[in-house]
PDB file of C-alpha atoms in Angstrom:
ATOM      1  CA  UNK A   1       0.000   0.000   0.000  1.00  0.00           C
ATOM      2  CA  UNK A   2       3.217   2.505   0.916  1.00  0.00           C
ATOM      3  CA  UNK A   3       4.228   1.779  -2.092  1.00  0.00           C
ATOM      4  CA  UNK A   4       1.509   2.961  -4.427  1.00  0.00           C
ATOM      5  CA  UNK A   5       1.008   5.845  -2.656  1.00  0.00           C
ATOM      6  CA  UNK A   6       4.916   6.920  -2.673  1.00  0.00           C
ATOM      7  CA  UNK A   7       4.396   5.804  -6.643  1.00  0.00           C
ATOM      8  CA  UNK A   8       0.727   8.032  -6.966  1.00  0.00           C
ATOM      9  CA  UNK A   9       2.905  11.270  -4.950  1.00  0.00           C
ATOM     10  CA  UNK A  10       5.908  10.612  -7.623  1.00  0.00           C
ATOM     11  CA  UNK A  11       3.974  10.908 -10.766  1.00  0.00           C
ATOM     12  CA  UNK A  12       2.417  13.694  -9.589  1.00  0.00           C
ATOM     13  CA  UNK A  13       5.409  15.249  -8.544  1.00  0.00           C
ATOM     14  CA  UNK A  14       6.677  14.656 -12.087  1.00  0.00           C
ATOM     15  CA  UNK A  15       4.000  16.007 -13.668  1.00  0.00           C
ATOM     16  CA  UNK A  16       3.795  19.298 -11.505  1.00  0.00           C
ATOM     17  CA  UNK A  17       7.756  19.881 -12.669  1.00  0.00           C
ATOM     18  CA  UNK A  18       7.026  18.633 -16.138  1.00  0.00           C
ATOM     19  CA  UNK A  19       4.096  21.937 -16.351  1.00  0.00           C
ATOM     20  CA  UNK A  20       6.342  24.239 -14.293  1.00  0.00           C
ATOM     21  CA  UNK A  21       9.523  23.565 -17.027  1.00  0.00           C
ATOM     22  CA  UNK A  22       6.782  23.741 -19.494  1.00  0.00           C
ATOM     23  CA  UNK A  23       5.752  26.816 -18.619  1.00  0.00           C
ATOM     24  CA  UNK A  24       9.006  28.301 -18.449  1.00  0.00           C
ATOM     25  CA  UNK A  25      10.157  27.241 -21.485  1.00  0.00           C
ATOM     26  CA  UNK A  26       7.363  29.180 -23.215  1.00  0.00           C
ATOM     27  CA  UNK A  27       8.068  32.002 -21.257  1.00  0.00           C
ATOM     28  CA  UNK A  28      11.806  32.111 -22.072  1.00  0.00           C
ATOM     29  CA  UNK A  29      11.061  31.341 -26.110  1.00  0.00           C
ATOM     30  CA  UNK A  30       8.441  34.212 -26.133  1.00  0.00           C
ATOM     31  CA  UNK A  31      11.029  36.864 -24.619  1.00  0.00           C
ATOM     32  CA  UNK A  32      13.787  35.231 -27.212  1.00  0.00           C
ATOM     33  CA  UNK A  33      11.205  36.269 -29.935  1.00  0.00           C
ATOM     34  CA  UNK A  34      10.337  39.683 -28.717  1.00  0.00           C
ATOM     35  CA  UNK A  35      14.238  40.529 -28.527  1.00  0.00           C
ATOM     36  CA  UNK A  36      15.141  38.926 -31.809  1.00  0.00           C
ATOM     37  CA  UNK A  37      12.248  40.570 -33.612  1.00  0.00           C
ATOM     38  CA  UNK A  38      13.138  43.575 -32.324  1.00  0.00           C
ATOM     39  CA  UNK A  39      16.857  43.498 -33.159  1.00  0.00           C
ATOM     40  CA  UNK A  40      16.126  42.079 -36.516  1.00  0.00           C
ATOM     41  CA  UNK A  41      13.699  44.781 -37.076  1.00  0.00           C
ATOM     42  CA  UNK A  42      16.345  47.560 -36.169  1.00  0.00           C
ATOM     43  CA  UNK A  43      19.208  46.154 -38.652  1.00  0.00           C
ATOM     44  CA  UNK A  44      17.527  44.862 -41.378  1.00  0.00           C
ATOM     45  CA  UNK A  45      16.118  47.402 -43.659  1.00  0.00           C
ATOM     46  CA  UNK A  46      14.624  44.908 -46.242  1.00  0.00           C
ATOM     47  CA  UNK A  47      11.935  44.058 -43.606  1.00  0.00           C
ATOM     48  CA  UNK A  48      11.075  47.945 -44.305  1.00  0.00           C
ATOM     49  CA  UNK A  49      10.978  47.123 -48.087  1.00  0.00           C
ATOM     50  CA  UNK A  50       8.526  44.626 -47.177  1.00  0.00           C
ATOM     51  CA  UNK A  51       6.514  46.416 -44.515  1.00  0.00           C
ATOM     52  CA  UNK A  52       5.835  49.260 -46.890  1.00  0.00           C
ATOM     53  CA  UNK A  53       3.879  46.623 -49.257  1.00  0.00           C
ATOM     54  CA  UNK A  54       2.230  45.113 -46.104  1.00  0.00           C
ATOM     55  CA  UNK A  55       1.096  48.435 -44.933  1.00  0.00           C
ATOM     56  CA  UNK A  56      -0.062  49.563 -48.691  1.00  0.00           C
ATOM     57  CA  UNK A  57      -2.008  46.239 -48.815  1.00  0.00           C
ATOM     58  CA  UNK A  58      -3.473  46.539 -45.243  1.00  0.00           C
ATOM     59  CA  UNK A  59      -4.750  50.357 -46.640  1.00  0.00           C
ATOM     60  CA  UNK A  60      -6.580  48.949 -50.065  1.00  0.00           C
ATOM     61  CA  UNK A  61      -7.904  46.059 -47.467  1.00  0.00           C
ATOM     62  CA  UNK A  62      -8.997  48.270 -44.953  1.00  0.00           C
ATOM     63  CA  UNK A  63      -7.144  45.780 -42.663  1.00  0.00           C
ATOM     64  CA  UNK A  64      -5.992  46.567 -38.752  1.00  0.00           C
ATOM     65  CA  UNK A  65      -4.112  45.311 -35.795  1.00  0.00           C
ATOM     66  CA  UNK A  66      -1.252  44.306 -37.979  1.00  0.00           C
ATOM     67  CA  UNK A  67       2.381  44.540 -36.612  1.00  0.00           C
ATOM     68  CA  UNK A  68       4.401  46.613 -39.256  1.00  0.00           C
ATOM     69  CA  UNK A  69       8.142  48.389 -39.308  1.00  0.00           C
ATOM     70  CA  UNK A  70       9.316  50.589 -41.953  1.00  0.00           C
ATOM     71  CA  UNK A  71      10.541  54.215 -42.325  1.00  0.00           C
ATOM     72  CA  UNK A  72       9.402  57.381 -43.829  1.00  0.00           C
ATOM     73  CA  UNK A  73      10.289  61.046 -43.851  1.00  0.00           C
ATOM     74  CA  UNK A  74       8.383  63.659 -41.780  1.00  0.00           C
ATOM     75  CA  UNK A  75       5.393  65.638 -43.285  1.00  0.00           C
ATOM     76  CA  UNK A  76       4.380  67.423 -40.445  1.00  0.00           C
ATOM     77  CA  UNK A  77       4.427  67.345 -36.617  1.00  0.00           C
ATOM     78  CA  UNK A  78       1.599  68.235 -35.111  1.00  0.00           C
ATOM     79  CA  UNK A  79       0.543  69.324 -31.528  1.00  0.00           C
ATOM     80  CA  UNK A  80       0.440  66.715 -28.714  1.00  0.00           C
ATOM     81  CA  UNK A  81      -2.951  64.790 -28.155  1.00  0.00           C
ATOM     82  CA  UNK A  82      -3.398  65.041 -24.688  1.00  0.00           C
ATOM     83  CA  UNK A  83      -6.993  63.234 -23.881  1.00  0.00           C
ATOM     84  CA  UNK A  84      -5.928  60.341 -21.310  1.00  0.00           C
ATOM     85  CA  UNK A  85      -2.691  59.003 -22.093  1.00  0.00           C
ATOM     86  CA  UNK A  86      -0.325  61.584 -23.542  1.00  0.00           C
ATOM     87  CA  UNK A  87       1.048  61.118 -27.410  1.00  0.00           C
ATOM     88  CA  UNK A  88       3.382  62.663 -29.758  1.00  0.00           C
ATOM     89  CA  UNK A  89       1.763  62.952 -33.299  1.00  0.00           C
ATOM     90  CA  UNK A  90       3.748  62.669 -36.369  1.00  0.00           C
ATOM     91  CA  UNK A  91       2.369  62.459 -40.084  1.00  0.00           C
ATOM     92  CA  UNK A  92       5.008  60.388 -41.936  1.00  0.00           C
ATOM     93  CA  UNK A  93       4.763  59.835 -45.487  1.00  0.00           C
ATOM     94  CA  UNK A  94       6.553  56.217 -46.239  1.00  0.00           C
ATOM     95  CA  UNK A  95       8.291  55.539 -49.548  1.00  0.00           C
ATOM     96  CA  UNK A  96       5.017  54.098 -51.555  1.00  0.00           C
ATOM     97  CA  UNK A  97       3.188  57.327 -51.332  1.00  0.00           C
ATOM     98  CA  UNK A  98       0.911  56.467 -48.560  1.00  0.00           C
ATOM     99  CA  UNK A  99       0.610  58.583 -45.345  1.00  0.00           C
ATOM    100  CA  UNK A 100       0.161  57.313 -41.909  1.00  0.00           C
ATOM    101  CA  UNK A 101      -0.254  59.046 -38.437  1.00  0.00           C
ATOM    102  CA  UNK A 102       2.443  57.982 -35.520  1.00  0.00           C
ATOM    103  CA  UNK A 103       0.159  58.088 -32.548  1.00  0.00           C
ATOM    104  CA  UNK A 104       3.869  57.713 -30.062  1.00  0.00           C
ATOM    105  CA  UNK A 105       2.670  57.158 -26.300  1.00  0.00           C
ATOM    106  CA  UNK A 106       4.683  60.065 -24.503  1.00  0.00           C
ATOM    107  CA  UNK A 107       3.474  58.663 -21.169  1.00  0.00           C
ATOM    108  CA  UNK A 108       4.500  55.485 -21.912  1.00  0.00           C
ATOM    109  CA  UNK A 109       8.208  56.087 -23.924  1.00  0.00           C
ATOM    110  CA  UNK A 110      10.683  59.282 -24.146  1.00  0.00           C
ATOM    111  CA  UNK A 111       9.016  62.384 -26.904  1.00  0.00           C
ATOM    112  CA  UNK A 112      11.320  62.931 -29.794  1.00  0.00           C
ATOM    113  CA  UNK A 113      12.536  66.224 -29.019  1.00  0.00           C
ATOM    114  CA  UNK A 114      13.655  68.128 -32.390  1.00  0.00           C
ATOM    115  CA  UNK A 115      11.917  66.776 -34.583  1.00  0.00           C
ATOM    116  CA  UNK A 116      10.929  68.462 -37.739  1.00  0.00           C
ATOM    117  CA  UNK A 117       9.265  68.389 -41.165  1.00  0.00           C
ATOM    118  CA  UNK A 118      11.369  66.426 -43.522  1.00  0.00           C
ATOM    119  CA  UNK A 119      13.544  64.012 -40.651  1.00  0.00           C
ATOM    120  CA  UNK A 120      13.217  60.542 -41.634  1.00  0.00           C
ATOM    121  CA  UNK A 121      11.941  58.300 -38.827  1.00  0.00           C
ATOM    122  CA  UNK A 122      11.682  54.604 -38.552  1.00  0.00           C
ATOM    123  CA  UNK A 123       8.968  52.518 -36.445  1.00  0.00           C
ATOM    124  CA  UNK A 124       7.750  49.230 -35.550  1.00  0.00           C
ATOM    125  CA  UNK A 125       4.444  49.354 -34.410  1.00  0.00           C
ATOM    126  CA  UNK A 126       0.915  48.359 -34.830  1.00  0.00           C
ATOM    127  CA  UNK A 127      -0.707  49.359 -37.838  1.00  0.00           C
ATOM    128  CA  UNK A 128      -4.824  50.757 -37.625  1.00  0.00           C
ATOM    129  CA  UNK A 129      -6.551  51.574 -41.068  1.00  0.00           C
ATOM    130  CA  UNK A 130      -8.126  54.853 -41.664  1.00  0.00           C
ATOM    131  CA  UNK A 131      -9.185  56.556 -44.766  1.00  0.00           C
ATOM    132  CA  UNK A 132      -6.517  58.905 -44.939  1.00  0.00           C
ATOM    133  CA  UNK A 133      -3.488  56.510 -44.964  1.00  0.00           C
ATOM    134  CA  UNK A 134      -3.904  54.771 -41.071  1.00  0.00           C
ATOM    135  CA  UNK A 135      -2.296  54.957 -38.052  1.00  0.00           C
ATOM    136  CA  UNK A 136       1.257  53.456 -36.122  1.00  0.00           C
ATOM    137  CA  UNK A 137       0.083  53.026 -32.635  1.00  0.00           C
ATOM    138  CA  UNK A 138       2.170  50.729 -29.932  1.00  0.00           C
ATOM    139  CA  UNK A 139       5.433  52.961 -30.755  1.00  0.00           C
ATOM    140  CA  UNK A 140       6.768  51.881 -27.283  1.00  0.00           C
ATOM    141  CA  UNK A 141       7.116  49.227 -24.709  1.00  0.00           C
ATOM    142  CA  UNK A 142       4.349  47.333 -23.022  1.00  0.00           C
ATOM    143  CA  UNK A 143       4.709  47.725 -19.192  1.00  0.00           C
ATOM    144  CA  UNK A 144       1.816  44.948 -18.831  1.00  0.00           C
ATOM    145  CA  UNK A 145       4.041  42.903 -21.091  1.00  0.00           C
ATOM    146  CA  UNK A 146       0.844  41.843 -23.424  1.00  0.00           C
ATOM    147  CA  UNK A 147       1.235  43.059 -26.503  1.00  0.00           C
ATOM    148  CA  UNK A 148       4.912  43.079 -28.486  1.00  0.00           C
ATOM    149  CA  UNK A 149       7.096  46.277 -27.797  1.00  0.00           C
ATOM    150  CA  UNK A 150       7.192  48.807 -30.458  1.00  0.00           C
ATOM    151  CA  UNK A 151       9.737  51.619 -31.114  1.00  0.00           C
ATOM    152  CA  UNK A 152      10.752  54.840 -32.973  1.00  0.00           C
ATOM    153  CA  UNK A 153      14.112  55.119 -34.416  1.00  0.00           C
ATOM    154  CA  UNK A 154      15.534  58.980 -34.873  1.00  0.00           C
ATOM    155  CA  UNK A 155      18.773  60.017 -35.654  1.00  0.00           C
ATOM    156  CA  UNK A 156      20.052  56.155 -34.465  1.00  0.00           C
ATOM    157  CA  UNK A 157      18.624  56.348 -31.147  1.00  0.00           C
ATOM    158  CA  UNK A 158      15.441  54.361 -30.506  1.00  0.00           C
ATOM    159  CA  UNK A 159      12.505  56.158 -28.316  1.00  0.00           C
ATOM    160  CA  UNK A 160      10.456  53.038 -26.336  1.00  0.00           C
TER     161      UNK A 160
END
């Protein structure tokens, strides 16, 4: 009889580690992917090649909540929005033609002090359809660690 029961509290012993290392591992692979999508995205400027056509194609689709990097060069900065969380607005026009709004969380990540009309600027953020081009929104980290960290890139230094 001991020795089904020390058999019954060994299996379940192995089965409570086998979830916990489980568990673990997933966390560890999903912050492996966060970091190496992020560096990627930095360096590699053909993703922005290729982010351009996913953003022109999420435009003509009328398509949202789709995580995008590319760059573009400054059309106009306009005043802060400051109705509940704080953000830095930035109309960007990106190499296909098409214009999108950077809606940057300034209570969330550093403003991009200096910026001015014609600055390039590079992003990796979520992409939101509008009729006049769409929106960049999640421009900066996520303190509740739910949703990918985005970023703006000026001048070499990256505001999260």
């Amino acid at each position: 009889m001991k020795t089904k029961i020390n058999n019954l509290i060994l299996v379940v012993i192995i089965l409570l580690l086998a979830a916990y290392l489980s568990f673990d591992f997933k966390e560890k692979q999903n912050t492996r992917i966060t970091s190496s999508t992020t560096q990627t995205s930095v360096s590699d400027t053909n993703i922005s090649v290729d982010d351009q056509n996913k953003i022109m194609q999420a435009y003509q689709q009328q398509r949202s909540n789709i995580q995008v990097q590319a760059q573009g060069i400054v059309k106009a900065v306009l005043p802060d929005d400051n109705q509940g969380s704080k953000h830095q607005k930035i109309i960007l026009k990106l190499e296909n033609g098409l214009t999108v709004l950077i809606a940057h969380n300034i209570d969330l990540a550093p403003r991009i002090d200096g910026l001015k009309k014609g600055d390039q600027l590079e992003f990796f953020g979520e992409y939101e359809y509008n009729p006049k081009g769409g929106v960049i929104h999640w421009t900066h980290h996520d303190p509740q660690r739910k949703h990918i960290d985005g970023w703006l890139k000026y001048k070499g230094k990256i505001y999260q």
